[in-house]
N, CA, C and O atoms as a Tinker XYZ file with bonds, in Angstrom:
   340  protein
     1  N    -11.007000    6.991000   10.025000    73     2
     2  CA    -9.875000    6.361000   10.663000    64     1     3
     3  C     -8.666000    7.286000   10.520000    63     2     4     5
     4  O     -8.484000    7.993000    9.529000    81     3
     5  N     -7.901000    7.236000   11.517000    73     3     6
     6  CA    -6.881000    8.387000   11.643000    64     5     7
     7  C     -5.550000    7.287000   11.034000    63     6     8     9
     8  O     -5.462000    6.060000   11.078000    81     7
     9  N     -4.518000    8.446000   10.416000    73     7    10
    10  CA    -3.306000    7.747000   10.104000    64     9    11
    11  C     -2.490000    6.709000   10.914000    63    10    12    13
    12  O     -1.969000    5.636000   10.609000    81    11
    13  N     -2.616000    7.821000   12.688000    73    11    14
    14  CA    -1.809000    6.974000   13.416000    64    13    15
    15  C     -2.821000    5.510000   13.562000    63    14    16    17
    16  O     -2.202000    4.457000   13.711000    81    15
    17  N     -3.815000    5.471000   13.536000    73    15    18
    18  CA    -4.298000    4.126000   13.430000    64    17    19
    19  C     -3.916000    2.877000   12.731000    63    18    20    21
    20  O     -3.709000    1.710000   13.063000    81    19
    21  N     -3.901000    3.676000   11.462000    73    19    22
    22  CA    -3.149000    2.834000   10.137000    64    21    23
    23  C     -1.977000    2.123000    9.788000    63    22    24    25
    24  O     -1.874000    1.141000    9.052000    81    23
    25  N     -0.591000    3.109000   10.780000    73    23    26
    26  CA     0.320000    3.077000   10.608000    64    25    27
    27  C      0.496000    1.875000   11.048000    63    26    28    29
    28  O      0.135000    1.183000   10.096000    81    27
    29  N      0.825000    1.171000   11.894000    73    27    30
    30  CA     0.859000   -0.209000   12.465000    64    29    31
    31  C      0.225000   -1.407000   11.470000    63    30    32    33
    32  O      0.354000   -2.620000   11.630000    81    31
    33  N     -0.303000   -0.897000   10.685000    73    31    34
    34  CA    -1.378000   -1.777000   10.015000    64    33    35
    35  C     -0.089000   -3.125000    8.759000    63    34    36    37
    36  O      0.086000   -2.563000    7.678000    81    35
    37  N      0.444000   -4.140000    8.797000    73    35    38
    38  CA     0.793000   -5.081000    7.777000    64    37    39
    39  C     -0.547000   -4.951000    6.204000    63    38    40    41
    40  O     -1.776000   -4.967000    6.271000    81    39
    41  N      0.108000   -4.864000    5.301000    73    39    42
    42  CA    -0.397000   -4.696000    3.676000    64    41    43
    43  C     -0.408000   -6.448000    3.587000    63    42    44    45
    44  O      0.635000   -6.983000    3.964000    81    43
    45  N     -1.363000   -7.224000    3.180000    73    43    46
    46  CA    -1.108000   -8.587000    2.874000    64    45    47
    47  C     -2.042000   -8.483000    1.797000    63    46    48    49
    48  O     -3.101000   -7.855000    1.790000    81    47
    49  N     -1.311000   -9.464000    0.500000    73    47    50
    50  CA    -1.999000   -9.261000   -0.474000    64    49    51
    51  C     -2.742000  -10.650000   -0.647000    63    50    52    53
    52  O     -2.133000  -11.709000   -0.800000    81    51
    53  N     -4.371000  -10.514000   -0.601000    73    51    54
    54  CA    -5.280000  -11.473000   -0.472000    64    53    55
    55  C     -4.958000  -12.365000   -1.874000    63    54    56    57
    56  O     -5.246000  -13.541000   -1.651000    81    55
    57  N     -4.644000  -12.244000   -2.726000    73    55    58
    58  CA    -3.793000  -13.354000   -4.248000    64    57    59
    59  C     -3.233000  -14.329000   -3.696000    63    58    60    61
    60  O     -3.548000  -15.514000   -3.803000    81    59
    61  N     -2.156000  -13.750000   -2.924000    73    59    62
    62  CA    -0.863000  -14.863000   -3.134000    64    61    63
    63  C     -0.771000  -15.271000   -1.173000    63    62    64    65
    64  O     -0.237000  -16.234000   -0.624000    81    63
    65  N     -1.476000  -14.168000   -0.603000    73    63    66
    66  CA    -1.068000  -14.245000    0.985000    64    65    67
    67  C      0.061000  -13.697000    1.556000    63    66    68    69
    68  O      0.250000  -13.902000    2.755000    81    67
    69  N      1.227000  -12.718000    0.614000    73    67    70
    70  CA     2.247000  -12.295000    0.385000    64    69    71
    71  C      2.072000  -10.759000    1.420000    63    70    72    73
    72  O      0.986000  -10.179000    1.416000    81    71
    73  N      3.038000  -10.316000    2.112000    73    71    74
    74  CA     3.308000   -9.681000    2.480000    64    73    75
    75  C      3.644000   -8.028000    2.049000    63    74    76    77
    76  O      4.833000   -7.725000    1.959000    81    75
    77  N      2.958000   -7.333000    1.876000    73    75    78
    78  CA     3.262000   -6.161000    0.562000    64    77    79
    79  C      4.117000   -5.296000    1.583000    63    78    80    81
    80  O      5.161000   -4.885000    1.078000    81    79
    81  N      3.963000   -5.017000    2.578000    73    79    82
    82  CA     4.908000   -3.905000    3.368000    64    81    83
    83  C      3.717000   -3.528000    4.994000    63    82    84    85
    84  O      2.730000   -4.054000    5.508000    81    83
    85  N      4.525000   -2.435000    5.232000    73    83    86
    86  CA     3.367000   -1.544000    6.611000    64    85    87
    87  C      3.105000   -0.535000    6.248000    63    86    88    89
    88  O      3.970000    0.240000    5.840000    81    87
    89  N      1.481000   -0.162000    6.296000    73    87    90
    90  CA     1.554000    1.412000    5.867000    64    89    91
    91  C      2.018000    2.117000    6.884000    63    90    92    93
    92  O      1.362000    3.150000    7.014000    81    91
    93  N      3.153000    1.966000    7.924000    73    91    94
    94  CA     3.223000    3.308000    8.238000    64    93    95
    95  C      4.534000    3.620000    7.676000    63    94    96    97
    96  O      5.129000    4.655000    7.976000    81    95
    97  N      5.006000    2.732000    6.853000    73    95    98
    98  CA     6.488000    2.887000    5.906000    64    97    99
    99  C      5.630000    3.431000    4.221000    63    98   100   101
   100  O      6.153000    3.476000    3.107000    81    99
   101  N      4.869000    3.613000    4.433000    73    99   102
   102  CA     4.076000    3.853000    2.959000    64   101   103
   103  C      4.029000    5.740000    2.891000    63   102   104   105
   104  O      4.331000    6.518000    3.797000    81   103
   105  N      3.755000    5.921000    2.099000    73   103   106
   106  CA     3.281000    7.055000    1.374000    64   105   107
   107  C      1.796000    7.375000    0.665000    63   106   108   109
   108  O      1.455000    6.747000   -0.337000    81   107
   109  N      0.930000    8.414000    1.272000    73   107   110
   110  CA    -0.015000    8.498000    0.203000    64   109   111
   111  C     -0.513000    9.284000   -0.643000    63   110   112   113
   112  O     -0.549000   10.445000   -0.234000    81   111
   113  N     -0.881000    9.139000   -1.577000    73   111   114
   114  CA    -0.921000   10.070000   -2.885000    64   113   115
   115  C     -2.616000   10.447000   -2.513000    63   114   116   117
   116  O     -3.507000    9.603000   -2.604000    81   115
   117  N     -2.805000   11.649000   -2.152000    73   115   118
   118  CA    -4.423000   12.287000   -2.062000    64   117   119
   119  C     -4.552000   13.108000   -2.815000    63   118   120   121
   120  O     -3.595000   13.721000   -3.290000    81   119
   121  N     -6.124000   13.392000   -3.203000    73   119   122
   122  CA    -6.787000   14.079000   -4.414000    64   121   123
   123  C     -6.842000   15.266000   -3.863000    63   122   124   125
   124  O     -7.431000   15.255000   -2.782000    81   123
   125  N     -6.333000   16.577000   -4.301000    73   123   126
   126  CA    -5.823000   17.844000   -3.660000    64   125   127
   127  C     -8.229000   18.435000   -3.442000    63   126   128   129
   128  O     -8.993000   19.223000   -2.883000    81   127
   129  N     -8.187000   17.459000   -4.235000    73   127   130
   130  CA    -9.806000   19.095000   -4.217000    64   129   131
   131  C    -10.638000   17.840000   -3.416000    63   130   132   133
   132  O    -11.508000   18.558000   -2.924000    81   131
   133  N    -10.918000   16.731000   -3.030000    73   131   134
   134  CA   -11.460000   15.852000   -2.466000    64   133   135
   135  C    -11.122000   15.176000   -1.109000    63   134   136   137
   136  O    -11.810000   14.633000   -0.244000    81   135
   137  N     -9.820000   15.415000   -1.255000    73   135   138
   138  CA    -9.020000   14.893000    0.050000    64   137   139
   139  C     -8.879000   13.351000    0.261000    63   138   140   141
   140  O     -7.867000   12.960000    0.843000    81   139
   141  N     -9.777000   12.469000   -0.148000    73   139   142
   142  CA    -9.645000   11.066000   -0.856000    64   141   143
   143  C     -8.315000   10.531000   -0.653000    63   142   144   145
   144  O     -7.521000   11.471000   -0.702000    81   143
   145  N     -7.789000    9.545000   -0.469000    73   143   146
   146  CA    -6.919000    8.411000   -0.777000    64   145   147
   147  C     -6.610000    8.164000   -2.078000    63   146   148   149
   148  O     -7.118000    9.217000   -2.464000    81   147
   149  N     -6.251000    7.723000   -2.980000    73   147   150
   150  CA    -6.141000    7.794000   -4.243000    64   149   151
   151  C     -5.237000    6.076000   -4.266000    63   150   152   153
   152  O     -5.813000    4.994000   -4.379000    81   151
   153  N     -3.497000    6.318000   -4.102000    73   151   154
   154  CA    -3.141000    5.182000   -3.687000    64   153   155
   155  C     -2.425000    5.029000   -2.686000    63   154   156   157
   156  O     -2.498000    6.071000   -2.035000    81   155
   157  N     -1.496000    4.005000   -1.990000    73   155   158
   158  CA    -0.653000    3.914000   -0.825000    64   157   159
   159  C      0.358000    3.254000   -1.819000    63   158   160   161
   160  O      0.183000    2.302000   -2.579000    81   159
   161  N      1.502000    4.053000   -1.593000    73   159   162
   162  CA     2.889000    3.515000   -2.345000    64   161   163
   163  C      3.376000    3.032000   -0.880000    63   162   164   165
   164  O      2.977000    3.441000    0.210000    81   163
   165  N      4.453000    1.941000   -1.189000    73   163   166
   166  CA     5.067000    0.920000   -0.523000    64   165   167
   167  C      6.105000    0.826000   -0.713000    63   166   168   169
   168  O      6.306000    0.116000   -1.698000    81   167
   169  N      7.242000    1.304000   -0.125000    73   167   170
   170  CA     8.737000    1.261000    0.126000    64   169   171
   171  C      9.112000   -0.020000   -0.052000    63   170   172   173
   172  O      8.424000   -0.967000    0.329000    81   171
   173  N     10.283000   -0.138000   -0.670000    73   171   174
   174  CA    10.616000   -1.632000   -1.252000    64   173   175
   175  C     11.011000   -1.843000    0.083000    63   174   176   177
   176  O     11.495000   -1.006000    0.845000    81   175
   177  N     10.628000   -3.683000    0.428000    73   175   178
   178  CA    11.581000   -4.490000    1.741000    64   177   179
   179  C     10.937000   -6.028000    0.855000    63   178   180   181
   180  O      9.963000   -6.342000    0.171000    81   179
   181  N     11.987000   -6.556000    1.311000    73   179   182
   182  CA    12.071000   -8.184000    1.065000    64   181   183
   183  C     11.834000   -8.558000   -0.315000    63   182   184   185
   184  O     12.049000   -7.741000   -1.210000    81   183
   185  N     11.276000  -10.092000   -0.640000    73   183   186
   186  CA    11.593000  -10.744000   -1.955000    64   185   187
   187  C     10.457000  -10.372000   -3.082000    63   186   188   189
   188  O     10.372000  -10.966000   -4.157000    81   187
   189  N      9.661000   -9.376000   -2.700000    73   187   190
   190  CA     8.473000   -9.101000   -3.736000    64   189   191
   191  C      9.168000   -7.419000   -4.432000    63   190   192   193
   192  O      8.506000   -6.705000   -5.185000    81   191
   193  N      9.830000   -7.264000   -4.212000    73   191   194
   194  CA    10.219000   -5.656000   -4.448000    64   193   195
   195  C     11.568000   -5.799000   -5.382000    63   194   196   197
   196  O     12.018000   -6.847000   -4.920000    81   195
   197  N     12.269000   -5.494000   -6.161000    73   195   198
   198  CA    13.219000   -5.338000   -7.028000    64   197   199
   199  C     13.604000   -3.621000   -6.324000    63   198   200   201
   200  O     12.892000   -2.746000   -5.831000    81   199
   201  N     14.919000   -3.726000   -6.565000    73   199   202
   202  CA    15.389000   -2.503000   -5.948000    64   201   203
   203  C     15.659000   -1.356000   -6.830000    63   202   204   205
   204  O     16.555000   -1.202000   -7.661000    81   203
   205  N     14.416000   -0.363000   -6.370000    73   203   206
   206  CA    14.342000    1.154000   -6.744000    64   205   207
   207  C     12.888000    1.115000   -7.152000    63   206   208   209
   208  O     12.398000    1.984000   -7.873000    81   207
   209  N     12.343000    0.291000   -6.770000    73   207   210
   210  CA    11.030000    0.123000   -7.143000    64   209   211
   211  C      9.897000    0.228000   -5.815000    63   210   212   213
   212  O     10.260000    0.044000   -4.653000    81   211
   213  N      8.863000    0.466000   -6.093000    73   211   214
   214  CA     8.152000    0.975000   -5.319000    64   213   215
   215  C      6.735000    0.208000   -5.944000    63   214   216   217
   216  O      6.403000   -0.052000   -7.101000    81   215
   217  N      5.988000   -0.054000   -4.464000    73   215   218
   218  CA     4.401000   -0.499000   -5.349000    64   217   219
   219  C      3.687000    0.514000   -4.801000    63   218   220   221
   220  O      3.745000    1.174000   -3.763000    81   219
   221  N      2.656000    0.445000   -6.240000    73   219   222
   222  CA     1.371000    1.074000   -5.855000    64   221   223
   223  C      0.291000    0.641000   -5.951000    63   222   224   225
   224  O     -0.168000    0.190000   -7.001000    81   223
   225  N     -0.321000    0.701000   -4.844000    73   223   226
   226  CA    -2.071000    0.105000   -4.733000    64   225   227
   227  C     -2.574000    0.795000   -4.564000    63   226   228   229
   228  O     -2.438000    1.410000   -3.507000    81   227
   229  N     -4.006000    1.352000   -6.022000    73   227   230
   230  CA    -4.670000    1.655000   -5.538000    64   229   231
   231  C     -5.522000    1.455000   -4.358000    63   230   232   233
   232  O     -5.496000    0.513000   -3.565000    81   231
   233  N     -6.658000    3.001000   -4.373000    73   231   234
   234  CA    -7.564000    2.847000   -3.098000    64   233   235
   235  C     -8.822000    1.672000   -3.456000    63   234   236   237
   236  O     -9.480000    1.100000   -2.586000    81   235
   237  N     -8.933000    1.525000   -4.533000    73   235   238
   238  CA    -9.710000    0.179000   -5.200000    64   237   239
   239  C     -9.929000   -1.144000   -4.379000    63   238   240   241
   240  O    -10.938000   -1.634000   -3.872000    81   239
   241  N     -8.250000   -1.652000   -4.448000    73   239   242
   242  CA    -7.891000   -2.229000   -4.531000    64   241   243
   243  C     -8.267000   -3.312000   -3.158000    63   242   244   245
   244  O     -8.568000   -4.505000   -3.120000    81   243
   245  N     -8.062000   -2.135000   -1.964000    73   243   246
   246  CA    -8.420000   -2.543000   -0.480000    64   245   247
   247  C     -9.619000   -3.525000   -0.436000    63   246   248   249
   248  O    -10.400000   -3.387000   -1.378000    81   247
   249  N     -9.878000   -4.345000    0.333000    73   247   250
   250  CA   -10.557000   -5.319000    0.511000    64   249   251
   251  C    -10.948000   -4.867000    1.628000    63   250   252   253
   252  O    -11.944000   -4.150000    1.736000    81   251
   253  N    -10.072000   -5.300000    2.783000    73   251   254
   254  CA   -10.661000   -4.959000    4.327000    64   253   255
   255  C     -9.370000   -4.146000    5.171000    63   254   256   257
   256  O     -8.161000   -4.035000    4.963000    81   255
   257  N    -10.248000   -3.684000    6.155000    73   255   258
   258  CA    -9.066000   -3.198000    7.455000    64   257   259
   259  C     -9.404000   -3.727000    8.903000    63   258   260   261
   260  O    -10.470000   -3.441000    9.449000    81   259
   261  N     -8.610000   -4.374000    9.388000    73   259   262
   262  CA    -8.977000   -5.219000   10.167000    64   261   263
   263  C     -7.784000   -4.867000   11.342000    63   262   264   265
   264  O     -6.776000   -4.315000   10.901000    81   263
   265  N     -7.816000   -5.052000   12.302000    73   263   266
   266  CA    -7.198000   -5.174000   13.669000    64   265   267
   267  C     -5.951000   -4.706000   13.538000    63   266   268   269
   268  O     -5.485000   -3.718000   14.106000    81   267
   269  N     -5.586000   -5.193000   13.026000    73   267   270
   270  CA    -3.579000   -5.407000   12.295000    64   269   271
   271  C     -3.191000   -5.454000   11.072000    63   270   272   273
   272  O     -2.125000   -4.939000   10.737000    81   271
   273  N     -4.028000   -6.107000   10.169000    73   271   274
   274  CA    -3.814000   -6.139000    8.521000    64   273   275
   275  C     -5.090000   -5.610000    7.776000    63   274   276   277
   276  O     -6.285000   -5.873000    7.906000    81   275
   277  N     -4.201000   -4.535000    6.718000    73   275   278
   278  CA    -5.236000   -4.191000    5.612000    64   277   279
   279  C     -5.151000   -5.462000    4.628000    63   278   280   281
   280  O     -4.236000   -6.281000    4.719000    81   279
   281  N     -6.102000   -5.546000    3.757000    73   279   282
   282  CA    -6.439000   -6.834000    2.915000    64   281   283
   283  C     -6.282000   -6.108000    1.336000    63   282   284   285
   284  O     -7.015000   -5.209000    0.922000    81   283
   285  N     -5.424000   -6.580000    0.764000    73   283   286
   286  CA    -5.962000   -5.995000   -0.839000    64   285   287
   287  C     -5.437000   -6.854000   -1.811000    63   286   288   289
   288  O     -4.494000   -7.635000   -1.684000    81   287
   289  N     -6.176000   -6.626000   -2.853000    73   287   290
   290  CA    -6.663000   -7.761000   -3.683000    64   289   291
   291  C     -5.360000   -7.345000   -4.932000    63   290   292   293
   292  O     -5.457000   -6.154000   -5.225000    81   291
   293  N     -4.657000   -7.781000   -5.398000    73   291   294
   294  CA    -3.728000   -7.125000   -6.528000    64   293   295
   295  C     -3.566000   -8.960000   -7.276000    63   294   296   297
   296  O     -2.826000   -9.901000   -6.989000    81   295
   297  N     -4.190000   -8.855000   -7.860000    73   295   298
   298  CA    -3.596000  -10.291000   -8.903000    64   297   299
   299  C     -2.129000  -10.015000   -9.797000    63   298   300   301
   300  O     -1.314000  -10.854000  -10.181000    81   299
   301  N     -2.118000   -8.847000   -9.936000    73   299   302
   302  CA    -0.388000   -8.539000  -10.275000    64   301   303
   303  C      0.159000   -7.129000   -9.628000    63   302   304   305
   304  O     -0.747000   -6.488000   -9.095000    81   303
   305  N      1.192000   -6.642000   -9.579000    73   303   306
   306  CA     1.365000   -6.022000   -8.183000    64   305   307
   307  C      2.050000   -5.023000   -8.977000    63   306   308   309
   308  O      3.048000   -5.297000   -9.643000    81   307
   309  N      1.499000   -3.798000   -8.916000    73   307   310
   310  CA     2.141000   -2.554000  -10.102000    64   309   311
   311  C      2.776000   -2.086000   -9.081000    63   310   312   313
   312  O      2.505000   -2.015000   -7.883000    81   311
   313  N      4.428000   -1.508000  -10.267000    73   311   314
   314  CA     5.547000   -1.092000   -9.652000    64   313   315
   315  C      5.711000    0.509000  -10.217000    63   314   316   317
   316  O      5.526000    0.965000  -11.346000    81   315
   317  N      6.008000    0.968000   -9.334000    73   315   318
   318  CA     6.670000    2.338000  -10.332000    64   317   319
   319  C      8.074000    2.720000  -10.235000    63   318   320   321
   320  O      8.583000    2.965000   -9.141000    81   319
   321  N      8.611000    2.771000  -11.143000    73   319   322
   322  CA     9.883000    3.356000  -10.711000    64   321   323
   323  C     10.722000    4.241000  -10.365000    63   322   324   325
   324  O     11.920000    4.226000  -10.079000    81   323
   325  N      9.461000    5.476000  -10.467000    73   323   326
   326  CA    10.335000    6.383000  -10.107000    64   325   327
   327  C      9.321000    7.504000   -9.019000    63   326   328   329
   328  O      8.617000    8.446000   -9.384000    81   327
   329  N      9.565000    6.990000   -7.600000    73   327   330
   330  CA     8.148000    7.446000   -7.061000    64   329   331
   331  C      8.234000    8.904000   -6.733000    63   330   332   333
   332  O      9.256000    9.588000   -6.787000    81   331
   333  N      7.017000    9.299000   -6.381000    73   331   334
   334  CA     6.745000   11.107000   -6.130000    64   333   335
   335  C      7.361000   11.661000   -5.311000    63   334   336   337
   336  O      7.113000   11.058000   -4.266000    81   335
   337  N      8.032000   12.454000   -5.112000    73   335   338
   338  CA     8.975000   12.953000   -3.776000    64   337   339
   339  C      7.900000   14.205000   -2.918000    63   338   340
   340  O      8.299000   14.765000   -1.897000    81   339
């Protein structure tokens, strides 16, 4: 699957039904010798994000990719604070 595919794609987190972001506002962290996915960081927007914070989901984490929404499973929703430039 190509990025521009992705980009359009809504993050909904299958836990709560919560809205995590769009990956095409995301960032992804890939394995330099594998080329792999690793995780998709998520630009803070709305009431799940504290400001300067950033989530990261792992590639684990994904459930499904479907039409319009990726699916991923996070029972608690890791933040980092100080993301990779």
């Amino acid at each position: 699957m190509r990025m521009s595919e992705l980009a359009s794609k809504d993050i909904i987190n299958l836990t709560n039904g919560g809205r995590l972001g769009s990956l095409g506002d995301s960032d992804l962290v890939i394995d330099p010798d594998t080329g792999r996915i690793l995780t998709i960081i998520v630009s803070p927007r709305g009431r799940f994000h504290q400001k300067g914070q950033r989530l990261e989901i792992p590639w684990e984490a994904i459930r499904r990719i479907g039409p319009e929404v990726m699916i991923v499973d996070l029972a608690e929703i890791p933040k980092i604070a100080n993301p990779p430039q």
